[in-house]
Every structure is written in structure tokens, then in C-alpha cells.
Amino acid sequence: MTRLTNQSARRLFLDRHALLEQPAGPARGADLLALIQRLGFVQLDSISTVARAHDMILYSRRPGYRAKYLKQLYERDRGLFEHWTHDAAMIPMTFYPHWHLRFHRDTELLRRRWRNWRRDGFEERFGKILNHVRDHGPVSSSDVGKDEKKGSGGWWDWHPSKTALEYLWRSGALTVVGRDGFQKQYDLTERVIEEHLRPGPSCDETATINWLCSAALDRLGFATSGELAAFWDTASPAEAKGWCAEQMRLGELEEIEFEQADGKPRKTFTRPGTVDAAAELGPAPGRMRVLSPFDPVLRDRKRTERLFGFHYRIEVFTPAPKRQYGYYVFPLLEGTRLVGRIDMKADRDAECLRVTAVWPEQDVKWSPARAKRLEAELDRVARFAGLCRVCFTDGWLR
């Protein structure tokens, strides 16, 4: 069986995620859209210890990127739409027809799930919400259901009209057209999405599953059927497994082994010729980069550990006394290695990027040259975040 070395596997994976090349190039308009198409999507997250996750993801690949460029591409140019993969994400508008299956499946899935979570009364609000949006234009959750009582669903609980808004968005009747701060603005899909992209009366599930699996493989380079299913989180594991079997039968896929970080082989699928192409890829740039905790390279934590030997878990929801590292710790990429992690935040009052701690990986020597590369990167990140300088806390190197 053909084998992909660990170094070739890392280079291939980083290349598909636009991290094998030098961080440079244009970062707005069509160029920014092309980058997002290459990645597949950009995950959204509201936490902003330095900058929001989606902005950090794009900045790490194109240092000329600024948050306003994504907002323009999304809200003004309509080059992107917002929906779910494994989480909320910005997705190229040309992919919208492939979300019809997601809308269809969420229609029943969310009804059952939210009933079980005691979102009582949200289904009764559908007509009222749609009429309100039709008559008054885009609305946010603060514009509806002001006198409604929330249930008992915990910290993220919604009143019935907010639940209805989210349901109508997730099932395709509404589209998110922008955000005020981080609050979504919803409008009728028929007023936002061009007619040729909108769902018809039926959905070709086979064609959609084919696109989802094929597009996931393009962005991963090599993958198991389970990893293909998880990428967009729409195809089921069984559907992805069936797709792989059919593509193997047609000769469009081959099964290979890739060498994991611990040296052990793992079976995976790839396209014929990929192993030879991976061997021809050049070296990764030596520059150190700070990655968002939600970077595409890290979204599948188990895959990251198998490939890079880097164990990473975000500790936002871990009680402070139980955290191993910190609330929101950023991984550090250097070449093809994840060499450590850094705890830092923007101190807006002092106009500095405040570094609390850096933890090198156990097998990484923190040489003066490596420290210099980190300091240069932190200076760049500080400027990106609108800060004047970097401040190191005593004892920051752990």
C-alpha cells in the first residue's frame, strides 16, 4: 500500500489550508473570496481577546487583511452567506445550492431537538415573524418577542420569537444579511439570495452528497470517510462511507497509509496522484504564526494530534482552577510544526498586547532565534489589533 510520510502529509495539509506559502498577498474583494473558497468556509466566533476568530484566521494567511474587508464582502457584495457547517460560518455564496439539503434536514431535526429542549411556542410564531420581516425589513432578535418569557434552557436560552427566527434561518426561509456588533440581522431569503441559487421544490441528495464529499477531500488532501462527513457536517458518516466506496469502484479514489506523528500508519483515502504531488511540495516558511483556536487546521482536534503530535483543547468553558493553560490560548505554527501556545489579550486601555505566558512543546528548544521570530510576529499581531506595543508579563516563558 502506498505510504505518505508524515512530513509530506503535513505539507499537503498545510498547503490545502493556505499555510504552506508565505503569508502575503491581497486580502479584499475577489482575492479574499478566493481564499475563503480555498478554505471552504471561515468559522465565526464572538470571543475577541485579541481579534475575532474569523479575522485571525484570515489575517494569519494574508497580513494585509482587515475586518472591514470581510464585512464588505459579506454585507455589501453578497459574496458570502452565513450558515452552519460544524458551527456558524461564512461560506461562499456560490456554495449556497449545496445547502438546500442542510435546510431540508434541519427542518425536522431542529423541530424535534428544540421541542425536547422545551422551546415551547416557537412554532406558533413562524407566520407572525415572517409577516413582520416582510412588512418591516431586516430584524434582529431584539426587535421581536419583547414581552415573551424565556424558558429554562440555560445560559443561551431564547424566547419563542428568537427561537423562531433561528429556526427559520436554519431551515432556509430567512437569511442573515449582516451583524450589528455580533447580533444577527435576518431578512427574507427571497429578498437576499438570487433566484437561481434558492431551493426548488426538490433536493437532489445524491448530487449534494457527491459535492460535499468531493469538496471536503479537496480541502483536506486525504481523509477517512468520517472526516469527510464531519467537514461540512451535512452528509452522514454512512453517506460518506458509501461515497468513498463508489469512488474507489470508479477509480477516482485510492486507499493509502499516512504516517502519523508517532510513526504509526493510518489508512486514509486520497485522489490518485496526490502522494506524488505532495512529495513535490516545497518547504513551509520559517516565519512563526499565531493561529486562532478555531483555525481550520485545528478544527478536527484528533486529526491535528495525529498529524502534528499537538494536543489542543480550548478551555473557555473549563473552570479557571482546572485549566491547564488559559482561557483562550493561541497555537503557534512555525514551518510544519506546532511549536507551542501563547496566552495573550489586547489591553485596550494600555494600548498593548499583553502576553501572560508561552508554553513551548516538550520537544521544542526555545532558542534566541525562535524567541526573535515570536517577537516579530507579536509585533505584527499587535498592529493588526490596533495596539501600539507588546507587553510581556514576568515569567511569561513556561
GROMACS .gro file of C-alpha atoms in nm:
model
  398
    1MET     CA    1   0.000   0.000   0.000
    2THR     CA    2   0.128   0.348  -0.090
    3ARG     CA    3   0.251   0.542   0.211
    4LEU     CA    4   0.255   0.919   0.268
    5THR     CA    5   0.533   1.027   0.503
    6ASN     CA    6   0.445   1.244   0.799
    7GLN     CA    7   0.635   1.543   0.661
    8SER     CA    8   0.466   1.511   0.320
    9ALA     CA    9   0.127   1.474   0.491
   10ARG     CA   10   0.186   1.789   0.694
   11ARG     CA   11   0.294   1.989   0.389
   12LEU     CA   12  -0.005   1.866   0.190
   13PHE     CA   13  -0.248   1.952   0.470
   14LEU     CA   14  -0.095   2.297   0.524
   15ASP     CA   15  -0.093   2.364   0.150
   16ARG     CA   16  -0.465   2.291   0.125
   17HIS     CA   17  -0.518   2.537   0.412
   18ALA     CA   18  -0.308   2.816   0.255
   19LEU     CA   19  -0.037   2.791   0.523
   20LEU     CA   20   0.247   2.640   0.320
   21GLU     CA   21   0.312   2.964   0.133
   22GLN     CA   22   0.446   3.290   0.267
   23PRO     CA   23   0.178   3.497   0.444
   24ALA     CA   24   0.135   3.767   0.182
   25GLY     CA   25  -0.089   3.887  -0.097
   26PRO     CA   26  -0.409   4.085  -0.150
   27ALA     CA   27  -0.684   4.038   0.105
   28ARG     CA   28  -1.000   4.208  -0.011
   29GLY     CA   29  -1.277   4.164  -0.266
   30ALA     CA   30  -1.231   3.881  -0.515
   31ASP     CA   31  -0.894   3.784  -0.364
   32LEU     CA   32  -1.043   3.744  -0.018
   33LEU     CA   33  -1.333   3.545  -0.162
   34ALA     CA   34  -1.088   3.314  -0.343
   35LEU     CA   35  -0.906   3.248  -0.015
   36ILE     CA   36  -1.231   3.159   0.163
   37GLN     CA   37  -1.332   2.934  -0.127
   38ARG     CA   38  -0.998   2.759  -0.092
   39LEU     CA   39  -1.057   2.702   0.280
   40GLY     CA   40  -1.424   2.614   0.226
   41PHE     CA   41  -1.556   2.842   0.499
   42VAL     CA   42  -1.443   3.058   0.787
   43GLN     CA   43  -1.580   2.980   1.132
   44LEU     CA   44  -1.736   3.264   1.329
   45ASP     CA   45  -1.686   3.318   1.700
   46SER     CA   46  -1.781   3.605   1.927
   47ILE     CA   47  -1.482   3.590   2.163
   48SER     CA   48  -1.233   3.868   2.097
   49THR     CA   49  -0.940   3.853   2.337
   50VAL     CA   50  -0.719   3.990   2.056
   51ALA     CA   51  -0.945   3.985   1.748
   52ARG     CA   52  -1.239   3.768   1.647
   53ALA     CA   53  -1.161   3.416   1.530
   54HIS     CA   54  -1.263   3.469   1.167
   55ASP     CA   55  -1.042   3.777   1.143
   56MET     CA   56  -0.744   3.596   1.295
   57ILE     CA   57  -0.792   3.306   1.053
   58LEU     CA   58  -0.777   3.535   0.752
   59TYR     CA   59  -0.501   3.758   0.890
   60SER     CA   60  -0.269   3.460   0.953
   61ARG     CA   61  -0.273   3.391   0.578
   62ARG     CA   62  -0.296   3.748   0.444
   63PRO     CA   63  -0.140   4.003   0.682
   64GLY     CA   64  -0.290   4.287   0.478
   65TYR     CA   65  -0.638   4.167   0.578
   66ARG     CA   66  -0.862   4.387   0.792
   67ALA     CA   67  -1.202   4.310   0.942
   68LYS     CA   68  -1.383   4.564   0.724
   69TYR     CA   69  -1.290   4.365   0.412
   70LEU     CA   70  -1.490   4.061   0.528
   71LYS     CA   71  -1.784   4.280   0.624
   72GLN     CA   72  -1.784   4.441   0.278
   73LEU     CA   73  -1.764   4.105   0.102
   74TYR     CA   74  -2.049   3.969   0.314
   75GLU     CA   75  -2.291   4.258   0.358
   76ARG     CA   76  -2.228   4.478   0.053
   77ASP     CA   77  -2.105   4.243  -0.220
   78ARG     CA   78  -2.308   3.936  -0.110
   79GLY     CA   79  -2.012   3.715  -0.193
   80LEU     CA   80  -2.076   3.511   0.123
   81PHE     CA   81  -2.369   3.376   0.317
   82GLU     CA   82  -2.383   3.279   0.682
   83HIS     CA   83  -2.495   2.936   0.792
   84TRP     CA   84  -2.373   2.624   0.969
   85THR     CA   85  -2.107   2.369   0.894
   86HIS     CA   86  -1.999   2.217   1.226
   87ASP     CA   87  -2.065   2.566   1.368
   88ALA     CA   88  -2.167   2.910   1.245
   89ALA     CA   89  -1.955   3.008   0.945
   90MET     CA   90  -1.911   3.243   0.649
   91ILE     CA   91  -1.949   3.039   0.329
   92PRO     CA   92  -1.901   3.139  -0.038
   93MET     CA   93  -2.235   3.230  -0.198
   94THR     CA   94  -2.167   3.001  -0.493
   95PHE     CA   95  -2.192   2.708  -0.248
   96TYR     CA   96  -2.547   2.807  -0.148
   97PRO     CA   97  -2.728   2.544  -0.363
   98HIS     CA   98  -2.540   2.272  -0.176
   99TRP     CA   99  -2.702   2.392   0.148
  100HIS     CA  100  -3.054   2.303   0.029
  101LEU     CA  101  -3.006   1.957   0.177
  102ARG     CA  102  -2.900   2.113   0.508
  103PHE     CA  103  -3.213   2.329   0.512
  104HIS     CA  104  -3.429   2.027   0.439
  105ARG     CA  105  -3.273   1.814   0.710
  106ASP     CA  106  -3.271   2.091   0.971
  107THR     CA  107  -3.643   2.147   0.911
  108GLU     CA  108  -3.729   1.829   1.102
  109LEU     CA  109  -3.415   1.785   1.310
  110LEU     CA  110  -3.445   2.121   1.483
  111ARG     CA  111  -3.819   2.086   1.542
  112ARG     CA  112  -3.755   1.765   1.735
  113ARG     CA  113  -3.445   1.890   1.912
  114TRP     CA  114  -3.587   2.222   2.023
  115ARG     CA  115  -3.913   2.065   2.136
  116ASN     CA  116  -3.707   1.834   2.355
  117TRP     CA  117  -3.521   2.138   2.487
  118ARG     CA  118  -3.856   2.293   2.583
  119ARG     CA  119  -3.853   2.577   2.332
  120ASP     CA  120  -4.229   2.589   2.383
  121GLY     CA  121  -4.432   2.806   2.147
  122PHE     CA  122  -4.170   2.883   1.882
  123GLU     CA  123  -4.359   2.708   1.601
  124GLU     CA  124  -4.665   2.926   1.663
  125ARG     CA  125  -4.453   3.235   1.587
  126PHE     CA  126  -4.349   3.140   1.233
  127GLY     CA  127  -4.625   3.325   1.047
  128LYS     CA  128  -4.604   3.631   1.269
  129ILE     CA  129  -4.225   3.652   1.233
  130LEU     CA  130  -4.233   3.614   0.853
  131ASN     CA  131  -4.505   3.879   0.821
  132HIS     CA  132  -4.310   4.114   1.047
  133VAL     CA  133  -3.994   4.077   0.838
  134ARG     CA  134  -4.192   4.114   0.516
  135ASP     CA  135  -4.354   4.436   0.637
  136HIS     CA  136  -4.064   4.596   0.827
  137GLY     CA  137  -3.746   4.467   0.665
  138PRO     CA  138  -3.447   4.305   0.837
  139VAL     CA  139  -3.488   4.242   1.210
  140SER     CA  140  -3.276   4.119   1.498
  141SER     CA  141  -3.385   3.913   1.794
  142SER     CA  142  -3.417   4.234   1.999
  143ASP     CA  143  -3.687   4.357   1.758
  144VAL     CA  144  -3.927   4.068   1.825
  145GLY     CA  145  -4.077   3.895   2.126
  146LYS     CA  146  -4.001   4.175   2.369
  147ASP     CA  147  -4.277   4.070   2.609
  148GLU     CA  148  -4.216   3.697   2.582
  149LYS     CA  149  -4.089   3.484   2.864
  150LYS     CA  150  -3.776   3.276   2.825
  151GLY     CA  151  -3.782   2.908   2.911
  152SER     CA  152  -3.534   2.718   3.121
  153GLY     CA  153  -3.271   2.624   2.866
  154GLY     CA  154  -2.964   2.760   3.041
  155TRP     CA  155  -2.726   3.043   2.961
  156TRP     CA  156  -2.814   3.065   2.591
  157ASP     CA  157  -3.192   3.037   2.640
  158TRP     CA  158  -3.415   3.213   2.386
  159HIS     CA  159  -3.770   3.341   2.397
  160PRO     CA  160  -4.010   3.181   2.143
  161SER     CA  161  -3.969   3.452   1.876
  162LYS     CA  162  -3.590   3.436   1.893
  163THR     CA  163  -3.616   3.058   1.856
  164ALA     CA  164  -3.848   3.106   1.558
  165LEU     CA  165  -3.601   3.346   1.394
  166GLU     CA  166  -3.318   3.096   1.435
  167TYR     CA  167  -3.532   2.809   1.311
  168LEU     CA  168  -3.648   3.000   1.001
  169TRP     CA  169  -3.287   3.090   0.927
  170ARG     CA  170  -3.151   2.740   0.981
  171SER     CA  171  -3.427   2.589   0.764
  172GLY     CA  172  -3.380   2.842   0.483
  173ALA     CA  173  -3.681   3.077   0.493
  174LEU     CA  174  -3.473   3.362   0.637
  175THR     CA  175  -3.117   3.468   0.559
  176VAL     CA  176  -2.876   3.653   0.784
  177VAL     CA  177  -2.781   3.971   0.599
  178GLY     CA  178  -2.532   4.117   0.846
  179ARG     CA  179  -2.449   4.174   1.207
  180ASP     CA  180  -2.479   4.475   1.432
  181GLY     CA  181  -2.192   4.412   1.669
  182PHE     CA  182  -2.236   4.037   1.684
  183GLN     CA  183  -2.618   4.038   1.672
  184LYS     CA  184  -2.760   3.883   1.356
  185GLN     CA  185  -2.993   4.070   1.121
  186TYR     CA  186  -3.247   3.848   0.940
  187ASP     CA  187  -3.432   3.912   0.613
  188LEU     CA  188  -3.649   3.705   0.379
  189THR     CA  189  -3.437   3.469   0.171
  190GLU     CA  190  -3.631   3.565  -0.142
  191ARG     CA  191  -3.513   3.926  -0.100
  192VAL     CA  192  -3.147   3.836  -0.047
  193ILE     CA  193  -3.050   3.524  -0.240
  194GLU     CA  194  -3.063   3.531  -0.620
  195GLU     CA  195  -3.343   3.317  -0.757
  196HIS     CA  196  -3.118   3.069  -0.940
  197LEU     CA  197  -2.944   2.985  -0.610
  198ARG     CA  198  -3.255   2.938  -0.399
  199PRO     CA  199  -3.404   2.597  -0.311
  200GLY     CA  200  -3.653   2.444  -0.551
  201PRO     CA  201  -3.937   2.205  -0.465
  202SER     CA  202  -3.697   1.907  -0.451
  203CYS     CA  203  -3.338   1.843  -0.349
  204ASP     CA  204  -3.101   1.611  -0.536
  205GLU     CA  205  -2.947   1.439  -0.233
  206THR     CA  206  -2.709   1.224  -0.438
  207ALA     CA  207  -2.560   1.522  -0.621
  208THR     CA  208  -2.526   1.716  -0.296
  209ILE     CA  209  -2.354   1.431  -0.111
  210ASN     CA  210  -2.118   1.392  -0.406
  211TRP     CA  211  -2.027   1.762  -0.395
  212LEU     CA  212  -1.990   1.770  -0.016
  213CYS     CA  213  -1.756   1.472  -0.003
  214SER     CA  214  -1.555   1.575  -0.307
  215ALA     CA  215  -1.517   1.935  -0.189
  216ALA     CA  216  -1.416   1.819   0.159
  217LEU     CA  217  -1.146   1.592   0.015
  218ASP     CA  218  -1.015   1.879  -0.200
  219ARG     CA  219  -0.964   2.082   0.118
  220LEU     CA  220  -0.822   1.805   0.335
  221GLY     CA  221  -0.595   1.637   0.081
  222PHE     CA  222  -0.651   1.296   0.240
  223ALA     CA  223  -0.925   1.181   0.476
  224THR     CA  224  -1.125   0.895   0.616
  225SER     CA  225  -1.495   0.878   0.529
  226GLY     CA  226  -1.574   1.002   0.881
  227GLU     CA  227  -1.352   1.308   0.832
  228LEU     CA  228  -1.524   1.383   0.502
  229ALA     CA  229  -1.865   1.369   0.670
  230ALA     CA  230  -1.751   1.593   0.955
  231PHE     CA  231  -1.604   1.864   0.732
  232TRP     CA  232  -1.935   2.025   0.632
  233ASP     CA  233  -2.136   1.826   0.889
  234THR     CA  234  -2.425   1.762   0.649
  235ALA     CA  235  -2.356   1.421   0.493
  236SER     CA  236  -2.392   1.136   0.740
  237PRO     CA  237  -2.099   0.902   0.812
  238ALA     CA  238  -2.286   0.628   0.627
  239GLU     CA  239  -2.336   0.852   0.322
  240ALA     CA  240  -1.969   0.949   0.318
  241LYS     CA  241  -1.867   0.586   0.353
  242GLY     CA  242  -2.090   0.494   0.059
  243TRP     CA  243  -1.941   0.777  -0.147
  244CYS     CA  244  -1.587   0.655  -0.080
  245ALA     CA  245  -1.680   0.301  -0.180
  246GLU     CA  246  -1.835   0.419  -0.508
  247GLN     CA  247  -1.537   0.644  -0.589
  248MET     CA  248  -1.299   0.356  -0.519
  249ARG     CA  249  -1.501   0.139  -0.757
  250LEU     CA  250  -1.474   0.408  -1.024
  251GLY     CA  251  -1.100   0.451  -0.970
  252GLU     CA  252  -1.142   0.811  -0.854
  253LEU     CA  253  -1.002   0.735  -0.506
  254GLU     CA  254  -0.724   0.520  -0.370
  255GLU     CA  255  -0.662   0.394  -0.020
  256ILE     CA  256  -0.319   0.476   0.122
  257GLU     CA  257  -0.145   0.491   0.457
  258PHE     CA  258  -0.012   0.810   0.606
  259GLU     CA  259   0.250   0.823   0.874
  260GLN     CA  260   0.121   0.977   1.196
  261ALA     CA  261   0.334   1.194   1.425
  262ASP     CA  262   0.405   0.890   1.642
  263GLY     CA  263   0.525   0.693   1.340
  264LYS     CA  264   0.226   0.461   1.326
  265PRO     CA  265   0.045   0.416   0.991
  266ARG     CA  266  -0.320   0.509   0.943
  267LYS     CA  267  -0.536   0.418   0.646
  268THR     CA  268  -0.698   0.703   0.458
  269PHE     CA  269  -0.841   0.794   0.116
  270THR     CA  270  -0.698   1.034  -0.138
  271ARG     CA  271  -0.714   1.101  -0.510
  272PRO     CA  272  -0.473   0.915  -0.740
  273GLY     CA  273  -0.154   1.115  -0.788
  274THR     CA  274  -0.184   1.307  -0.461
  275VAL     CA  275   0.106   1.125  -0.291
  276ASP     CA  276   0.343   1.209  -0.579
  277ALA     CA  277   0.221   1.570  -0.584
  278ALA     CA  278   0.272   1.601  -0.207
  279ALA     CA  279   0.634   1.488  -0.243
  280GLU     CA  280   0.694   1.780  -0.483
  281LEU     CA  281   0.566   2.049  -0.245
  282GLY     CA  282   0.826   2.294  -0.124
  283PRO     CA  283   0.918   2.371   0.237
  284ALA     CA  284   0.697   2.574   0.464
  285PRO     CA  285   0.805   2.929   0.550
  286GLY     CA  286   1.008   2.956   0.870
  287ARG     CA  287   0.811   3.255   0.996
  288MET     CA  288   0.618   3.194   1.315
  289ARG     CA  289   0.242   3.245   1.300
  290VAL     CA  290  -0.020   3.282   1.569
  291LEU     CA  291  -0.326   3.071   1.482
  292SER     CA  292  -0.681   3.119   1.601
  293PRO     CA  293  -0.810   2.838   1.825
  294PHE     CA  294  -1.077   2.795   1.555
  295ASP     CA  295  -0.834   2.780   1.262
  296PRO     CA  296  -0.928   2.517   1.001
  297VAL     CA  297  -0.602   2.335   1.076
  298LEU     CA  298  -0.723   2.282   1.433
  299ARG     CA  299  -1.098   2.228   1.394
  300ASP     CA  300  -1.057   1.848   1.397
  301ARG     CA  301  -0.853   1.821   1.718
  302LYS     CA  302  -0.791   1.447   1.682
  303ARG     CA  303  -0.663   1.487   1.327
  304THR     CA  304  -0.432   1.767   1.441
  305GLU     CA  305  -0.291   1.544   1.714
  306ARG     CA  306  -0.241   1.251   1.479
  307LEU     CA  307  -0.069   1.465   1.218
  308PHE     CA  308   0.131   1.713   1.427
  309GLY     CA  309   0.152   1.543   1.766
  310PHE     CA  310  -0.011   1.855   1.912
  311HIS     CA  311  -0.280   1.806   2.177
  312TYR     CA  312  -0.506   2.110   2.190
  313ARG     CA  313  -0.830   2.183   2.371
  314ILE     CA  314  -0.987   2.524   2.415
  315GLU     CA  315  -1.051   2.593   2.783
  316VAL     CA  316  -1.306   2.874   2.763
  317PHE     CA  317  -1.570   2.662   2.936
  318THR     CA  318  -1.327   2.497   3.179
  319PRO     CA  319  -1.337   2.643   3.533
  320ALA     CA  320  -1.025   2.855   3.589
  321PRO     CA  321  -0.872   2.630   3.861
  322LYS     CA  322  -0.893   2.330   3.625
  323ARG     CA  323  -0.734   2.493   3.320
  324GLN     CA  324  -0.402   2.353   3.208
  325TYR     CA  325  -0.309   2.664   3.011
  326GLY     CA  326  -0.556   2.951   2.991
  327TYR     CA  327  -0.897   3.086   2.893
  328TYR     CA  328  -0.817   3.141   2.524
  329VAL     CA  329  -0.475   3.014   2.422
  330PHE     CA  330  -0.342   3.056   2.067
  331PRO     CA  331  -0.135   2.780   1.898
  332LEU     CA  332   0.196   2.878   1.739
  333LEU     CA  333   0.287   2.745   1.394
  334GLU     CA  334   0.645   2.750   1.269
  335GLY     CA  335   0.721   2.579   0.941
  336THR     CA  336   0.534   2.248   0.954
  337ARG     CA  337   0.540   2.226   1.334
  338LEU     CA  338   0.305   2.345   1.603
  339VAL     CA  339   0.576   2.455   1.843
  340GLY     CA  340   0.381   2.592   2.137
  341ARG     CA  341   0.091   2.802   2.258
  342ILE     CA  342   0.052   3.152   2.388
  343ASP     CA  343  -0.187   3.318   2.633
  344MET     CA  344  -0.233   3.684   2.544
  345LYS     CA  345  -0.501   3.951   2.521
  346ALA     CA  346  -0.548   4.304   2.398
  347ASP     CA  347  -0.523   4.558   2.680
  348ARG     CA  348  -0.708   4.841   2.509
  349ASP     CA  349  -0.662   5.089   2.793
  350ALA     CA  350  -0.283   5.047   2.788
  351GLU     CA  351  -0.278   5.003   2.407
  352CYS     CA  352  -0.064   4.691   2.438
  353LEU     CA  353  -0.082   4.324   2.351
  354ARG     CA  354  -0.029   4.170   2.693
  355VAL     CA  355   0.146   3.831   2.687
  356THR     CA  356   0.081   3.628   3.001
  357ALA     CA  357   0.251   3.300   2.913
  358VAL     CA  358   0.414   3.098   2.635
  359TRP     CA  359   0.436   2.719   2.662
  360PRO     CA  360   0.680   2.557   2.414
  361GLU     CA  361   0.607   2.197   2.321
  362GLN     CA  362   0.819   1.946   2.514
  363ASP     CA  363   1.048   1.866   2.221
  364VAL     CA  364   1.096   2.231   2.118
  365LYS     CA  365   1.404   2.426   2.229
  366TRP     CA  366   1.318   2.793   2.279
  367SER     CA  367   1.632   2.936   2.124
  368PRO     CA  368   1.708   3.309   2.092
  369ALA     CA  369   1.632   3.286   1.719
  370ARG     CA  370   1.292   3.131   1.787
  371ALA     CA  371   1.217   3.394   2.051
  372LYS     CA  372   1.305   3.664   1.798
  373ARG     CA  373   1.066   3.514   1.543
  374LEU     CA  374   0.788   3.512   1.802
  375GLU     CA  375   0.853   3.872   1.899
  376ALA     CA  376   0.841   3.980   1.534
  377GLU     CA  377   0.508   3.802   1.487
  378LEU     CA  378   0.362   3.952   1.804
  379ASP     CA  379   0.458   4.299   1.683
  380ARG     CA  380   0.263   4.231   1.363
  381VAL     CA  381  -0.037   4.091   1.553
  382ALA     CA  382  -0.038   4.397   1.781
  383ARG     CA  383  -0.054   4.630   1.481
  384PHE     CA  384  -0.333   4.422   1.330
  385ALA     CA  385  -0.528   4.453   1.658
  386GLY     CA  386  -0.476   4.830   1.663
  387LEU     CA  387  -0.230   4.823   1.954
  388CYS     CA  388   0.095   5.014   1.995
  389ARG     CA  389   0.324   4.759   2.159
  390VAL     CA  390   0.370   4.416   2.312
  391CYS     CA  391   0.400   4.379   2.692
  392PHE     CA  392   0.541   4.062   2.846
  393THR     CA  393   0.438   3.957   3.197
  394ASP     CA  394   0.725   3.847   3.424
  395GLY     CA  395   0.786   3.473   3.396
  396TRP     CA  396   0.599   3.451   3.064
  397LEU     CA  397   0.815   3.167   2.924
  398ARG     CA  398   0.694   2.846   3.092
   0.00000   0.00000   0.00000
